[in-house]
CSV table of C-alpha atoms and ligand atoms in Angstrom, one decimal:
chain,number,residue,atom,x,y,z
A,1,UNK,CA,92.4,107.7,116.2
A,2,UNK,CA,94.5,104.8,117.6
A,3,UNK,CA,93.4,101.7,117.8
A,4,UNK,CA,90.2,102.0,115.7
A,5,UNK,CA,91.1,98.6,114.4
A,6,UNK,CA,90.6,96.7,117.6
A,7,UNK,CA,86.9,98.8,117.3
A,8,UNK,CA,86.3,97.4,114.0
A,9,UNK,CA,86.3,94.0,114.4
A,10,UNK,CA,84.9,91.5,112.1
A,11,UNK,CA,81.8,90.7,113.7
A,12,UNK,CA,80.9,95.1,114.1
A,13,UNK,CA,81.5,95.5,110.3
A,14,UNK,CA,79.9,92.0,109.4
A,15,UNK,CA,76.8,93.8,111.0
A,16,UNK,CA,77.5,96.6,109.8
A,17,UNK,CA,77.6,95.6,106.4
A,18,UNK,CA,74.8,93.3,106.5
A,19,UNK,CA,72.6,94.1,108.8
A,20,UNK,CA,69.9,92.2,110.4
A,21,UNK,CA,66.0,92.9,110.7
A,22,UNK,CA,66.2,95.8,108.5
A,23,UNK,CA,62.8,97.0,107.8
A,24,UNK,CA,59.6,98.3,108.9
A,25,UNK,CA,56.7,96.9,110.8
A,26,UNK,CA,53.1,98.7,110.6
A,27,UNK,CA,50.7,99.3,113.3
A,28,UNK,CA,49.5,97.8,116.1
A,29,UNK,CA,53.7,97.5,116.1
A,30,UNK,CA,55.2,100.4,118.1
A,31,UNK,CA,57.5,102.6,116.7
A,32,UNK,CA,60.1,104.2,118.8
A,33,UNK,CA,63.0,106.8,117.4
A,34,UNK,CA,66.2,107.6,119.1
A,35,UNK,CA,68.9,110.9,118.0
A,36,UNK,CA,72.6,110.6,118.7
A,37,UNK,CA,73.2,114.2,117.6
A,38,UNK,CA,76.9,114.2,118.7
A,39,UNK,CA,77.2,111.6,116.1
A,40,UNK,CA,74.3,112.0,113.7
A,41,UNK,CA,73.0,108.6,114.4
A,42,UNK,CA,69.5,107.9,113.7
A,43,UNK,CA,67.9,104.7,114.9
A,44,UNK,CA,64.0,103.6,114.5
A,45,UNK,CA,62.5,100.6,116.0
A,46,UNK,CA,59.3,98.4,115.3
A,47,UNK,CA,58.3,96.2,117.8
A,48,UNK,CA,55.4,93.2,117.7
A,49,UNK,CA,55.2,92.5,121.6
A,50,UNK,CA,52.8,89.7,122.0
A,51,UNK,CA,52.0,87.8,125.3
A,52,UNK,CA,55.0,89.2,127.1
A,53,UNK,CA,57.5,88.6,123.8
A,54,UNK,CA,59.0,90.4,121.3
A,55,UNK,CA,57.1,88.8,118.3
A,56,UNK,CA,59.3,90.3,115.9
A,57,UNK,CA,61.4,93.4,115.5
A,58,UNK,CA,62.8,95.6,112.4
A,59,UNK,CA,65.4,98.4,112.4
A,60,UNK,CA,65.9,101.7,110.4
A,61,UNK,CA,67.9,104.4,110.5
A,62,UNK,CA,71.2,105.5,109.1
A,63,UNK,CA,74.5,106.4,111.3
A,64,UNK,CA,77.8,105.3,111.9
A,65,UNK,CA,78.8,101.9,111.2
A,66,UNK,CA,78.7,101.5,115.5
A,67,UNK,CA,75.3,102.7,116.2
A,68,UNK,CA,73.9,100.3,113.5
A,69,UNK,CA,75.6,97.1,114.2
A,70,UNK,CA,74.9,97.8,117.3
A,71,UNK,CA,71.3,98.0,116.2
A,72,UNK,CA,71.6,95.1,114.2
A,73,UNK,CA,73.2,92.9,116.8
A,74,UNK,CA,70.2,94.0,119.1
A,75,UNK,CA,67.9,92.6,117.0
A,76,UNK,CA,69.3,89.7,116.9
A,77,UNK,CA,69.6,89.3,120.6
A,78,UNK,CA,66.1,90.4,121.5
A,79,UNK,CA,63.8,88.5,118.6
A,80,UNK,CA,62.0,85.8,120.0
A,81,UNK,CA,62.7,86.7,123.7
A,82,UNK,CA,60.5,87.2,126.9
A,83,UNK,CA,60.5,91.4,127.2
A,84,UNK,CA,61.2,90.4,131.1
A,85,UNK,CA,64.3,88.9,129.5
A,86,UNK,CA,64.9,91.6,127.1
A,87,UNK,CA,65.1,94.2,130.0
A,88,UNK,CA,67.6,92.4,131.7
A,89,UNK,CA,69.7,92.2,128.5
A,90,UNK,CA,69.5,95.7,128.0
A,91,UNK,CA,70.8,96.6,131.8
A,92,UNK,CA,73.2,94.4,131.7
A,93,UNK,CA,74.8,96.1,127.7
A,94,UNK,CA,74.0,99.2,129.5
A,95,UNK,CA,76.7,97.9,132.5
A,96,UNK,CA,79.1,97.2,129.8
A,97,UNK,CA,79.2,99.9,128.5
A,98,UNK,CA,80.2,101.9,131.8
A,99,UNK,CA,76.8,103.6,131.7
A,100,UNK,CA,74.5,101.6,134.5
A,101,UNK,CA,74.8,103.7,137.3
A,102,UNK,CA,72.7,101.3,140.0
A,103,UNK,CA,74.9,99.5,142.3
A,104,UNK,CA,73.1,96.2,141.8
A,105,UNK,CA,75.0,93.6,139.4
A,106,UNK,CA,73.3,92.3,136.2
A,107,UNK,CA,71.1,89.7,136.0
A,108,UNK,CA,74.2,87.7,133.9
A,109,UNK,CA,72.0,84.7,132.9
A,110,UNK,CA,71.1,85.9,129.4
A,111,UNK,CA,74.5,85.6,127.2
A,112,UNK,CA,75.4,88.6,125.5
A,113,UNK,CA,76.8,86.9,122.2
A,114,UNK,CA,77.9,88.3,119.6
A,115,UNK,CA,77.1,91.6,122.0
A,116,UNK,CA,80.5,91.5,123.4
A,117,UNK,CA,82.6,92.3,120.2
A,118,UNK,CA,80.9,95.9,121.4
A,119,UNK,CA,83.2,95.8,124.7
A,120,UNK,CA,85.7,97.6,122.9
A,121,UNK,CA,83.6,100.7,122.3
A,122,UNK,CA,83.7,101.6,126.2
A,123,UNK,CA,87.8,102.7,125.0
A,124,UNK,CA,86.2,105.4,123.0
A,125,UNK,CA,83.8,107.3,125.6
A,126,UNK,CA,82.5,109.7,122.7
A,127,UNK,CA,81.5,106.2,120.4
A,128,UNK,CA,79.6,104.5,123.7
A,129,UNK,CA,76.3,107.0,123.0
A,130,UNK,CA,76.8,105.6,119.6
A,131,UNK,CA,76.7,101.9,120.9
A,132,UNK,CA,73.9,102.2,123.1
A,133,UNK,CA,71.0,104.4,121.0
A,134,UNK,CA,69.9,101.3,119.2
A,135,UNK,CA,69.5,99.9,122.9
A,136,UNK,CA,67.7,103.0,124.9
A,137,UNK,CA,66.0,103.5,122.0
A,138,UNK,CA,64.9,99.5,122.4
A,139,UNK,CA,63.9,100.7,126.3
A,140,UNK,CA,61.3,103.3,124.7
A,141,UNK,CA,59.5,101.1,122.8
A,142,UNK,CA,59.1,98.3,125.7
A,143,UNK,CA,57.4,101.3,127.7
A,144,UNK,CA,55.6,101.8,124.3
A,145,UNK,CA,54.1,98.5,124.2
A,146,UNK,CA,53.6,98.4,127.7
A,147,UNK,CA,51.1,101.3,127.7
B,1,LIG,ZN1,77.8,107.2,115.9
C-alpha cells in the first residue's frame, strides 16, 4: 500500500503503542461496544458522565493499530470535558474524516490536537471506518448516559 508511512506517523503509533485510558469502569458507568467487521476492530467504552461531564473514561478492545490510537487519542480529548463539548468534537472528527454529511460547518472552537495526525487516514477510504469506531462508538455511549 503506498504511502502507509505518511499514515503511521509518530504520534498514531506512539498511541498505538501506548495507549491511554486503557481499562474498564464498572456500573453506574455506561458501556457502549462498536464492530468494524471490514477490519476486525473491536472498540468498548466506559463512560462516568457526571453533571454534564465526562468524569472519566477507559477503553478496550483489540484492532488495528488505527482504530485504537484513534481510541486512545479520543480519550484523551474527551476526559474532563462538558458532553455538550464532546459532541461538537466528535462532529467536527466526523467532518474530517469526509464522513459528516450535514451542510452546516463545525463548531471549530474545540482544538482537535493531537487528533489531526488522523487527517491522513481520509487517503485511505477503507481505514476511515477504522478511524472513526472509537468515535461513533463514543456517540452511543453519550445517548447511553443520557437515558
Ligand atoms: Zn482497522
Amino acid at each position: 500500500m503506498p504511502g502507509l508511512e505518511d499514515l503511521y506517523r509518530e504520534i498514531i503509533l506512539d498511541h498505538y503503542k501506548s495507549p491511554r485510558n486503557r481499562g474498564t469502569l464498572e456500573p453506574p458507568a455506561v458501556r457502549a461496544e462498536g464492530h468494524n467487521p471490514l477490519c476486525g476492530d473491536e472498540i468498548e467504552v466506559f463512560l462516568d458522565v457526571q453533571d454534564g461531564v465526562i468524569s472519566d473514561i477507559k477503553i478496550s478492545g483489540q484492532g488495528c493499530s488505527i482504530s485504537q490510537s484513534s481510541a486512545s487519542m479520543m480519550s484523551a480529548a474527551v476526559k474532563g470535558k462538558p458532553v455538550e463539548q464532546v459532541r461538537a468534537l466528535i462532529q467536527r472528527f466526523k467532518h474530517m474524516m469526509s464522513i459528516e454529511d450535514e451542510t452546516s460547518e463545525p463548531d471549530t472552537s474545540t482544538p482537535l490536537g493531537d487528533l489531526e495526525a488522523l487527517q491522513g487516514v481520509v487517503k485511505f477510504p477503507v481505514r476511515i471506518k477504522c478511524a472513526v469506531l472509537a468515535w461513533n462508538t463514543l456517540a452511543e455511549g453519550l445517548e447511553l448516559a443520557s437515558a
